[in-house]
Tab-separated table of C-alpha atoms in Angstrom:
chain	number	residue	atom	x	y	z
A	1	MET	CA	7.873	-14.162	-13.680
A	2	PRO	CA	9.102	-16.347	-16.526
A	3	ASP	CA	12.353	-18.187	-15.950
A	4	SER	CA	14.117	-15.912	-18.416
A	5	ARG	CA	13.899	-13.212	-15.751
A	6	ASN	CA	16.086	-14.949	-13.232
A	7	ALA	CA	17.662	-12.744	-10.621
A	8	PRO	CA	21.350	-11.977	-11.237
A	9	ASP	CA	22.461	-14.320	-8.462
A	10	GLY	CA	20.889	-17.239	-10.325
A	11	ALA	CA	17.894	-17.619	-7.995
A	12	LEU	CA	14.533	-17.896	-9.711
A	13	TRP	CA	12.275	-14.854	-9.391
A	14	SER	CA	9.680	-17.238	-8.079
A	15	SER	CA	11.511	-17.978	-4.835
A	16	PRO	CA	11.193	-15.667	-1.813
A	17	LEU	CA	13.658	-12.866	-1.216
A	18	ALA	CA	16.335	-13.520	1.405
A	19	GLY	CA	15.186	-13.363	5.004
A	20	ALA	CA	17.213	-10.187	5.626
A	21	CYS	CA	15.153	-8.406	2.949
A	22	LEU	CA	11.845	-9.621	4.371
A	23	ASP	CA	13.039	-8.503	7.802
A	24	ARG	CA	13.861	-5.045	6.594
A	25	LEU	CA	10.697	-4.534	4.555
A	26	PHE	CA	8.190	-6.111	6.938
A	27	LEU	CA	9.182	-8.322	9.831
A	28	GLN	CA	11.687	-6.144	11.709
A	29	ALA	CA	10.700	-2.706	10.399
A	30	ARG	CA	9.110	-0.419	12.961
A	31	THR	CA	7.554	3.021	13.005
A	32	THR	CA	10.258	5.512	13.956
A	33	ARG	CA	9.967	8.594	16.162
A	34	ALA	CA	13.638	9.332	17.010
A	35	TRP	CA	15.905	10.461	14.195
A	36	GLN	CA	19.612	10.640	13.455
A	37	GLU	CA	20.900	13.990	12.168
A	38	ARG	CA	21.908	12.261	8.932
A	39	PRO	CA	20.167	14.057	6.046
A	40	VAL	CA	18.177	12.488	3.198
A	41	ALA	CA	19.479	13.509	-0.215
A	42	PRO	CA	16.929	14.907	-2.699
A	43	ALA	CA	18.087	12.248	-5.194
A	44	LEU	CA	16.882	9.586	-2.766
A	45	LEU	CA	13.403	11.168	-2.683
A	46	HIS	CA	13.335	11.054	-6.490
A	47	GLU	CA	14.339	7.382	-6.367
A	48	LEU	CA	11.638	6.745	-3.766
A	49	TYR	CA	9.015	8.250	-6.066
A	50	ARG	CA	10.356	6.271	-9.032
A	51	LEU	CA	10.018	3.002	-7.093
A	52	MET	CA	6.616	3.597	-5.520
A	53	GLY	CA	5.254	4.984	-8.778
A	54	MET	CA	5.763	1.610	-10.464
A	55	GLY	CA	3.150	-0.097	-8.257
A	56	PRO	CA	-0.175	-0.924	-9.904
A	57	THR	CA	-3.318	1.240	-9.683
A	58	SER	CA	-6.786	0.906	-11.286
A	59	ALA	CA	-6.434	1.875	-14.938
A	60	ASN	CA	-2.979	3.193	-14.016
A	61	CYS	CA	-4.670	6.239	-12.482
A	62	GLN	CA	-1.906	7.176	-9.964
A	63	PRO	CA	-3.806	9.631	-7.749
A	64	ALA	CA	-1.135	9.859	-5.021
A	65	ARG	CA	0.405	13.288	-4.526
A	66	ILE	CA	3.302	14.060	-2.193
A	67	VAL	CA	4.871	17.190	-0.748
A	68	PHE	CA	8.296	16.568	0.781
A	69	VAL	CA	8.782	19.143	3.541
A	70	GLN	CA	12.452	19.470	4.396
A	71	SER	CA	13.497	23.121	4.459
A	72	ALA	CA	13.593	25.004	7.754
A	73	ALA	CA	10.926	27.385	6.442
A	74	GLY	CA	8.752	24.491	5.339
A	75	LYS	CA	9.019	22.784	8.715
A	76	ALA	CA	8.197	26.049	10.498
A	77	GLU	CA	4.964	26.303	8.514
A	78	LEU	CA	3.993	22.676	9.052
A	79	LEU	CA	4.712	22.234	12.761
A	80	PRO	CA	1.903	24.441	14.140
A	81	LEU	CA	-0.614	22.345	12.157
A	82	LEU	CA	0.362	19.165	14.033
A	83	ASP	CA	-0.891	17.872	17.351
A	84	ALA	CA	1.549	18.913	20.054
A	85	GLY	CA	2.761	15.336	20.570
A	86	ASN	CA	3.883	15.030	16.958
A	87	ARG	CA	5.849	18.280	16.701
A	88	GLU	CA	9.223	17.380	18.149
A	89	GLN	CA	9.674	14.149	16.187
A	90	THR	CA	8.655	16.016	13.025
A	91	ARG	CA	11.009	18.909	13.716
A	92	LEU	CA	13.903	16.474	14.048
A	93	ALA	CA	13.069	14.267	11.048
A	94	PRO	CA	15.108	15.173	7.941
A	95	VAL	CA	11.981	15.027	5.740
A	96	THR	CA	8.239	14.957	6.358
A	97	ALA	CA	6.141	13.684	3.455
A	98	VAL	CA	2.593	15.031	3.153
A	99	LEU	CA	0.688	12.205	1.465
A	100	ALA	CA	-2.478	13.119	-0.424
A	101	CYS	CA	-4.916	11.930	-3.070
A	102	ASP	CA	-5.743	14.008	-6.137
A	103	LEU	CA	-9.528	14.229	-6.544
A	104	HIS	CA	-9.093	15.219	-10.213
A	105	PHE	CA	-6.783	12.357	-11.145
A	106	HIS	CA	-9.124	11.301	-13.965
A	107	GLU	CA	-8.102	14.374	-15.968
A	108	ARG	CA	-4.778	12.658	-16.685
A	109	LEU	CA	-6.122	9.306	-17.905
A	110	ASP	CA	-5.670	10.266	-21.558
A	111	PHE	CA	-1.937	10.223	-20.822
A	112	LEU	CA	-1.887	7.393	-18.266
A	113	TYR	CA	-4.222	4.902	-19.984
A	114	PRO	CA	-4.138	5.962	-23.627
A	115	HIS	CA	-5.381	2.709	-25.175
A	116	GLN	CA	-8.825	2.973	-23.505
A	117	PRO	CA	-10.275	6.459	-23.994
A	118	GLN	CA	-13.416	5.423	-22.107
A	119	ALA	CA	-11.462	4.897	-18.862
A	120	ARG	CA	-12.257	8.378	-17.586
A	121	GLY	CA	-15.928	7.415	-17.468
A	122	TRP	CA	-15.169	4.507	-15.094
A	123	PHE	CA	-14.281	7.031	-12.382
A	124	THR	CA	-16.730	9.868	-12.928
A	125	GLY	CA	-20.111	8.316	-12.170
A	126	SER	CA	-20.542	10.584	-9.141
A	127	PRO	CA	-18.319	12.808	-6.992
A	128	ALA	CA	-18.509	10.161	-4.247
A	129	SER	CA	-17.293	7.362	-6.522
A	130	THR	CA	-14.500	9.579	-7.867
A	131	ARG	CA	-13.353	10.314	-4.318
A	132	ASP	CA	-13.556	6.622	-3.371
A	133	ALA	CA	-11.330	5.725	-6.308
A	134	ALA	CA	-8.895	8.519	-5.421
A	135	LEU	CA	-8.709	7.444	-1.783
A	136	ARG	CA	-8.470	3.724	-2.570
A	137	ASN	CA	-5.771	4.032	-5.226
A	138	ALA	CA	-3.745	6.774	-3.540
A	139	SER	CA	-3.728	4.728	-0.336
A	140	LEU	CA	-2.471	1.684	-2.249
A	141	GLN	CA	0.315	3.913	-3.524
A	142	HIS	CA	0.970	5.223	-0.012
A	143	GLY	CA	1.472	1.597	1.018
A	144	TYR	CA	3.987	1.186	-1.817
A	145	PHE	CA	5.629	4.411	-0.601
A	146	ILE	CA	6.306	3.069	2.887
A	147	ILE	CA	7.742	-0.226	1.663
A	148	ALA	CA	9.779	1.482	-1.074
A	149	ALA	CA	11.260	3.867	1.512
A	150	ARG	CA	12.298	0.908	3.634
A	151	ALA	CA	13.763	-0.801	0.551
A	152	LEU	CA	15.940	2.287	0.083
A	153	GLY	CA	17.212	2.049	3.650
A	154	LEU	CA	14.997	4.777	5.083
A	155	ASP	CA	12.956	4.495	8.235
A	156	CYS	CA	9.352	5.730	8.240
A	157	GLY	CA	7.273	7.498	10.854
A	158	PRO	CA	3.698	7.606	9.506
A	159	MET	CA	1.424	9.873	11.570
A	160	GLY	CA	-2.130	10.972	11.946
A	161	GLY	CA	-2.617	13.625	14.577
A	162	PHE	CA	-2.692	16.892	12.621
A	163	ASP	CA	-5.263	19.412	11.453
A	164	ALA	CA	-6.186	17.680	8.202
A	165	ASP	CA	-8.213	20.573	6.798
A	166	ALA	CA	-5.465	23.080	7.515
A	167	VAL	CA	-2.738	20.858	6.046
A	168	THR	CA	-4.853	20.256	2.936
A	169	ARG	CA	-5.484	23.995	2.533
A	170	ARG	CA	-1.797	24.792	2.931
A	171	TYR	CA	-0.368	22.212	0.517
A	172	PHE	CA	-3.275	21.611	-1.871
A	173	PRO	CA	-5.284	24.820	-2.019
A	174	GLY	CA	-8.499	24.972	-4.026
A	175	GLY	CA	-9.869	21.562	-3.026
A	176	ARG	CA	-7.994	19.700	-5.728
A	177	ALA	CA	-6.565	17.078	-3.372
A	178	GLU	CA	-7.072	15.759	0.137
A	179	VAL	CA	-4.326	14.943	2.642
A	180	SER	CA	-4.434	11.407	4.092
A	181	PHE	CA	-1.506	11.286	6.491
A	182	LEU	CA	2.045	12.470	7.095
A	183	CYS	CA	5.175	10.332	7.095
A	184	ASN	CA	8.509	11.345	8.593
A	185	LEU	CA	11.511	9.928	6.732
A	186	GLY	CA	15.128	9.503	7.749
A	187	TYR	CA	17.339	7.184	9.758
A	188	ALA	CA	16.283	5.888	13.149
A	189	ALA	CA	18.369	7.029	16.111
A	190	ALA	CA	17.101	4.478	18.586
A	191	ALA	CA	15.136	1.265	18.807
A	192	PRO	CA	11.384	1.710	19.432
A	193	LEU	CA	10.386	2.106	23.076
A	194	ARG	CA	7.578	-0.408	22.955
A	195	GLY	CA	7.383	-3.944	21.636
A	196	ARG	CA	5.376	-4.510	18.466
A	197	LEU	CA	1.614	-4.184	18.847
A	198	PRO	CA	-0.561	-7.270	18.249
A	199	ARG	CA	-1.634	-8.406	14.817
A	200	LEU	CA	-4.949	-10.054	14.005
A	201	PRO	CA	-4.530	-13.812	13.598
A	202	PHE	CA	-4.869	-15.223	10.081
A	203	ASP	CA	-8.196	-16.833	10.832
A	204	GLU	CA	-9.733	-13.553	11.896
A	205	ALA	CA	-8.552	-11.429	8.961
A	206	CYS	CA	-8.527	-14.112	6.253
A	207	ALA	CA	-10.640	-16.994	4.987
A	208	MET	CA	-10.200	-19.693	2.357
A	209	ALA	CA	-12.866	-20.487	-0.261
B	1	MET	CA	17.430	1.511	11.865
B	2	PRO	CA	20.231	1.762	14.413
B	3	ASP	CA	23.561	0.315	13.414
B	4	SER	CA	23.093	-2.569	15.820
B	5	ARG	CA	20.517	-3.920	13.392
B	6	ASN	CA	22.909	-4.505	10.519
B	7	ALA	CA	21.788	-6.967	7.906
B	8	PRO	CA	23.458	-10.401	8.140
B	9	ASP	CA	25.661	-9.718	5.122
B	10	GLY	CA	27.280	-6.812	6.952
B	11	ALA	CA	25.553	-4.068	4.974
B	12	LEU	CA	23.941	-1.335	7.027
B	13	TRP	CA	20.155	-1.357	7.142
B	14	SER	CA	20.366	2.211	5.991
B	15	SER	CA	21.696	1.372	2.520
B	16	PRO	CA	19.330	0.401	-0.312
B	17	LEU	CA	18.505	-3.232	-1.014
B	18	ALA	CA	20.307	-4.823	-3.952
B	19	GLY	CA	19.119	-3.821	-7.400
B	20	ALA	CA	17.712	-7.288	-8.051
B	21	CYS	CA	15.379	-6.868	-5.076
B	22	LEU	CA	14.211	-3.414	-6.175
B	23	ASP	CA	13.647	-4.855	-9.667
B	24	ARG	CA	11.501	-7.647	-8.358
B	25	LEU	CA	9.469	-5.555	-5.952
B	26	PHE	CA	8.972	-2.471	-8.115
B	27	LEU	CA	11.005	-1.774	-11.224
B	28	GLN	CA	10.532	-4.974	-13.247
B	29	ALA	CA	7.362	-6.330	-11.658
B	30	ARG	CA	4.301	-6.291	-13.906
B	31	THR	CA	0.630	-7.124	-13.571
B	32	THR	CA	0.144	-10.733	-14.678
B	33	ARG	CA	-2.734	-12.234	-16.670
B	34	ALA	CA	-1.238	-15.554	-17.880
B	35	TRP	CA	-0.479	-18.186	-15.273
B	36	GLN	CA	1.669	-21.300	-14.948
B	37	GLU	CA	-0.096	-24.407	-13.616
B	38	ARG	CA	2.235	-24.327	-10.612
B	39	PRO	CA	0.103	-24.188	-7.446
B	40	VAL	CA	0.467	-21.831	-4.493
B	41	ALA	CA	0.801	-23.652	-1.183
B	42	PRO	CA	-1.543	-22.605	1.641
B	43	ALA	CA	1.547	-22.077	3.828
B	44	LEU	CA	2.676	-19.369	1.412
B	45	LEU	CA	-0.645	-17.553	1.808
B	46	HIS	CA	-0.181	-17.631	5.568
B	47	GLU	CA	3.334	-16.229	5.139
B	48	LEU	CA	1.938	-13.536	2.824
B	49	TYR	CA	-0.553	-12.489	5.480
B	50	ARG	CA	2.146	-12.541	8.155
B	51	LEU	CA	4.342	-10.186	6.114
B	52	MET	CA	1.665	-7.743	4.960
B	53	GLY	CA	0.113	-7.674	8.404
B	54	MET	CA	3.293	-6.139	9.829
B	55	GLY	CA	2.867	-2.917	7.830
B	56	PRO	CA	1.726	0.136	9.797
B	57	THR	CA	-1.882	1.363	10.051
B	58	SER	CA	-3.503	4.230	11.996
B	59	ALA	CA	-3.659	3.167	15.639
B	60	ASN	CA	-2.756	-0.328	14.422
B	61	CYS	CA	-6.364	-0.717	13.245
B	62	GLN	CA	-5.742	-3.354	10.499
B	63	PRO	CA	-9.073	-3.183	8.661
B	64	ALA	CA	-7.969	-5.296	5.663
B	65	ARG	CA	-9.853	-8.551	5.192
B	66	ILE	CA	-9.009	-11.206	2.589
B	67	VAL	CA	-10.738	-14.257	1.162
B	68	PHE	CA	-8.367	-16.533	-0.767
B	69	VAL	CA	-10.436	-18.313	-3.420
B	70	GLN	CA	-8.633	-21.388	-4.662
B	71	SER	CA	-10.922	-24.411	-4.626
B	72	ALA	CA	-12.731	-25.433	-7.814
B	73	ALA	CA	-16.061	-24.825	-6.094
B	74	GLY	CA	-14.921	-21.398	-4.914
B	75	LYS	CA	-13.795	-20.404	-8.386
B	76	ALA	CA	-17.075	-21.602	-9.885
B	77	GLU	CA	-18.974	-19.291	-7.555
B	78	LEU	CA	-16.720	-16.307	-8.170
B	79	LEU	CA	-16.335	-16.404	-11.955
B	80	PRO	CA	-19.915	-15.420	-12.888
B	81	LEU	CA	-19.540	-12.268	-10.770
B	82	LEU	CA	-16.622	-11.021	-12.913
B	83	ASP	CA	-16.705	-9.070	-16.130
B	84	ALA	CA	-16.385	-11.498	-19.035
B	85	GLY	CA	-12.884	-10.288	-19.884
B	86	ASN	CA	-11.570	-11.190	-16.424
B	87	ARG	CA	-12.965	-14.733	-16.202
B	88	GLU	CA	-10.386	-16.807	-18.079
B	89	GLN	CA	-7.334	-15.325	-16.340
B	90	THR	CA	-9.077	-15.799	-12.994
B	91	ARG	CA	-10.073	-19.386	-13.774
B	92	LEU	CA	-6.443	-20.214	-14.574
B	93	ALA	CA	-4.847	-18.393	-11.616
B	94	PRO	CA	-4.020	-20.726	-8.708
B	95	VAL	CA	-5.511	-18.270	-6.190
B	96	THR	CA	-7.750	-15.215	-6.391
B	97	ALA	CA	-7.657	-12.933	-3.354
B	98	VAL	CA	-10.797	-10.939	-2.583
B	99	LEU	CA	-9.489	-7.805	-0.849
B	100	ALA	CA	-11.891	-5.949	1.424
B	101	CYS	CA	-12.092	-3.426	4.255
B	102	ASP	CA	-13.898	-4.182	7.511
B	103	LEU	CA	-16.270	-1.319	8.348
B	104	HIS	CA	-16.398	-2.473	11.987
B	105	PHE	CA	-12.635	-2.633	12.500
B	106	HIS	CA	-12.885	-0.304	15.514
B	107	GLU	CA	-14.509	-3.065	17.543
B	108	ARG	CA	-11.076	-4.723	17.791
B	109	LEU	CA	-9.082	-1.709	18.956
B	110	ASP	CA	-9.161	-2.845	22.576
B	111	PHE	CA	-6.998	-5.760	21.444
B	112	LEU	CA	-4.985	-3.954	18.738
B	113	TYR	CA	-4.197	-0.692	20.577
B	114	PRO	CA	-4.592	-1.597	24.229
B	115	HIS	CA	-2.549	1.257	25.727
B	116	GLN	CA	-4.981	3.941	24.467
B	117	PRO	CA	-8.560	2.979	25.304
B	118	GLN	CA	-9.815	6.201	23.728
B	119	ALA	CA	-8.613	5.132	20.250
B	120	ARG	CA	-12.004	3.767	19.265
B	121	GLY	CA	-13.419	7.277	19.493
B	122	TRP	CA	-10.927	8.542	16.901
B	123	PHE	CA	-12.711	6.477	14.253
B	124	THR	CA	-16.363	6.688	15.210
B	125	GLY	CA	-17.212	10.360	14.763
B	126	SER	CA	-19.622	9.520	11.923
B	127	PRO	CA	-20.306	6.529	9.669
B	128	ALA	CA	-18.609	8.411	6.816
B	129	SER	CA	-15.416	9.002	8.782
B	130	THR	CA	-15.383	5.371	9.944
B	131	ARG	CA	-15.675	4.209	6.345
B	132	ASP	CA	-12.953	6.634	5.216
B	133	ALA	CA	-10.598	5.240	7.837
B	134	ALA	CA	-11.465	1.673	6.832
B	135	LEU	CA	-10.906	2.374	3.145
B	136	ARG	CA	-7.704	4.369	3.708
B	137	ASN	CA	-6.064	1.885	6.051
B	138	ALA	CA	-7.223	-1.279	4.304
B	139	SER	CA	-5.946	0.108	1.010
B	140	LEU	CA	-2.564	0.832	2.603
B	141	GLN	CA	-2.547	-2.805	3.681
B	142	HIS	CA	-3.587	-3.916	0.197
B	143	GLY	CA	-0.511	-2.081	-1.088
B	144	TYR	CA	1.619	-3.994	1.431
B	145	PHE	CA	-0.107	-7.176	0.230
B	146	ILE	CA	0.972	-6.714	-3.379
B	147	ILE	CA	4.589	-5.938	-2.515
B	148	ALA	CA	4.742	-8.744	0.071
B	149	ALA	CA	3.429	-11.208	-2.528
B	150	ARG	CA	6.187	-10.144	-4.907
B	151	ALA	CA	8.741	-10.446	-2.109
B	152	LEU	CA	7.633	-14.070	-1.724
B	153	GLY	CA	8.180	-14.754	-5.415
B	154	LEU	CA	4.528	-14.542	-6.426
B	155	ASP	CA	3.188	-12.576	-9.359
B	156	CYS	CA	0.067	-10.451	-8.892
B	157	GLY	CA	-2.859	-9.704	-11.159
B	158	PRO	CA	-4.927	-6.999	-9.420
B	159	MET	CA	-8.307	-6.437	-11.082
B	160	GLY	CA	-11.341	-4.233	-11.024
B	161	GLY	CA	-14.030	-5.311	-13.437
B	162	PHE	CA	-16.456	-7.298	-11.288
B	163	ASP	CA	-19.873	-6.847	-9.715
B	164	ALA	CA	-18.688	-5.242	-6.474
B	165	ASP	CA	-22.043	-5.443	-4.698
B	166	ALA	CA	-22.481	-9.106	-5.577
B	167	VAL	CA	-18.936	-10.020	-4.544
B	168	THR	CA	-19.366	-8.144	-1.263
B	169	ARG	CA	-22.680	-9.916	-0.575
B	170	ARG	CA	-21.154	-13.306	-1.335
B	171	TYR	CA	-17.994	-13.017	0.765
B	172	PHE	CA	-18.971	-10.461	3.419
B	173	PRO	CA	-22.706	-10.823	3.967
B	174	GLY	CA	-24.503	-8.446	6.304
B	175	GLY	CA	-22.708	-5.249	5.275
B	176	ARG	CA	-19.816	-5.785	7.653
B	177	ALA	CA	-17.136	-5.215	5.020
B	178	GLU	CA	-16.765	-3.831	1.527
B	179	VAL	CA	-14.776	-5.388	-1.314
B	180	SER	CA	-12.181	-3.102	-2.931
B	181	PHE	CA	-10.612	-5.230	-5.657
B	182	LEU	CA	-9.520	-8.733	-6.575
B	183	CYS	CA	-5.955	-9.948	-7.037
B	184	ASN	CA	-4.954	-13.119	-8.841
B	185	LEU	CA	-1.834	-14.766	-7.407
B	186	GLY	CA	0.529	-17.346	-8.841
B	187	TYR	CA	3.488	-17.601	-11.204
B	188	ALA	CA	3.512	-15.795	-14.535
B	189	ALA	CA	3.504	-17.991	-17.636
B	190	ALA	CA	4.528	-15.300	-20.095
B	191	ALA	CA	5.881	-11.795	-20.249
B	192	PRO	CA	3.251	-9.044	-20.449
B	193	LEU	CA	1.933	-8.289	-23.913
B	194	ARG	CA	2.288	-4.536	-23.634
B	195	GLY	CA	5.118	-2.323	-22.489
B	196	ARG	CA	4.733	-0.561	-19.167
B	197	LEU	CA	2.199	2.259	-19.112
B	198	PRO	CA	3.423	5.826	-18.451
B	199	ARG	CA	4.089	7.172	-14.979
B	200	LEU	CA	3.523	10.754	-13.903
B	201	PRO	CA	6.812	12.672	-13.752
B	202	PHE	CA	8.121	13.593	-10.301
B	203	ASP	CA	7.361	17.258	-10.753
B	204	GLU	CA	3.701	16.568	-11.470
B	205	ALA	CA	3.047	14.181	-8.564
B	206	CYS	CA	5.497	15.630	-6.035
B	207	ALA	CA	6.682	18.972	-4.707
B	208	MET	CA	9.381	20.099	-2.295
B	209	ALA	CA	8.731	22.545	0.540
């Protein structure tokens, strides 16, 4: 960022955030399975969407779609579609986000990328390339979602382990979108049971050229 | 997070980060195309990988792979593979990250998810489902990458607009991985030329249940 966009505390934008922020977003954050009873206000879910929605996507295409399941009736419909081992943590979480990608996202490019009317054609070469773009860009946004939730003080419990076809049919009928994963949201009630799992070393995942 | 994990300034983990942090990570951050000459130290790229690598993936599978192109020779090889309109910004950026997904990530699950030896089978039902999992989880990690870079004070210039097959062949020969997109990294020299593009309203991208 240019120097004119200094942070309010006088630090340059171009220096790292304080260690406590990096801890919360990445280094100390852990997947959560035990939840406090403390609820998550709907306004916080709107703020979460506002933050994560600002992250970049190819031609600003924004294919991520989210259903926030929080009512008792909504939870009762969702729980039977989960693997047994995921039901109790999901029942107790204040909110469960169903995270999906819209396979028809390109229909909105006239609004999202108005200065390049040809952008729709970049994504519609074949159904497979359209789906790839939906999955790639929605998953980027799902990554923003998890970090944005943490930035707002929420803990996240991302999960596979559900009947993906049934969840897609329930929340996105008609084949318009495809569910990728679920993410419980709320406030952790207890530290994780296990230590952090291993990470690949830099030299295995990265190279310099 | 439990209360015992209060941030050092006394604030609870469960309150949002300061507005200046949310601005830098999401609300004021913009895709960058004009770069200062200021270099990016290799140690900062290692720290970037350390942060983004902590984000969650399905069964901790971590399929993201990255080549950081920063040498003059590396740039000279990469530039001809880009669309003409992306070459000058990439030549001037201190680092260009080539962001890919490893299609053989499941071979490392014995190390990454040691307590569940059956995890490999979750991803190897068919080549298509393996690739879906690679693309979905690597793209999540690529989302963490962009936000982690911003958290470290870097600006990001994610780009499509390159010969994807040629870039994949150059950096990941043998079909082991697939390149998703490129991301210039460095320090912005100027504010973006255009205002921010539109975002989908909450009620179009999200629903409550």
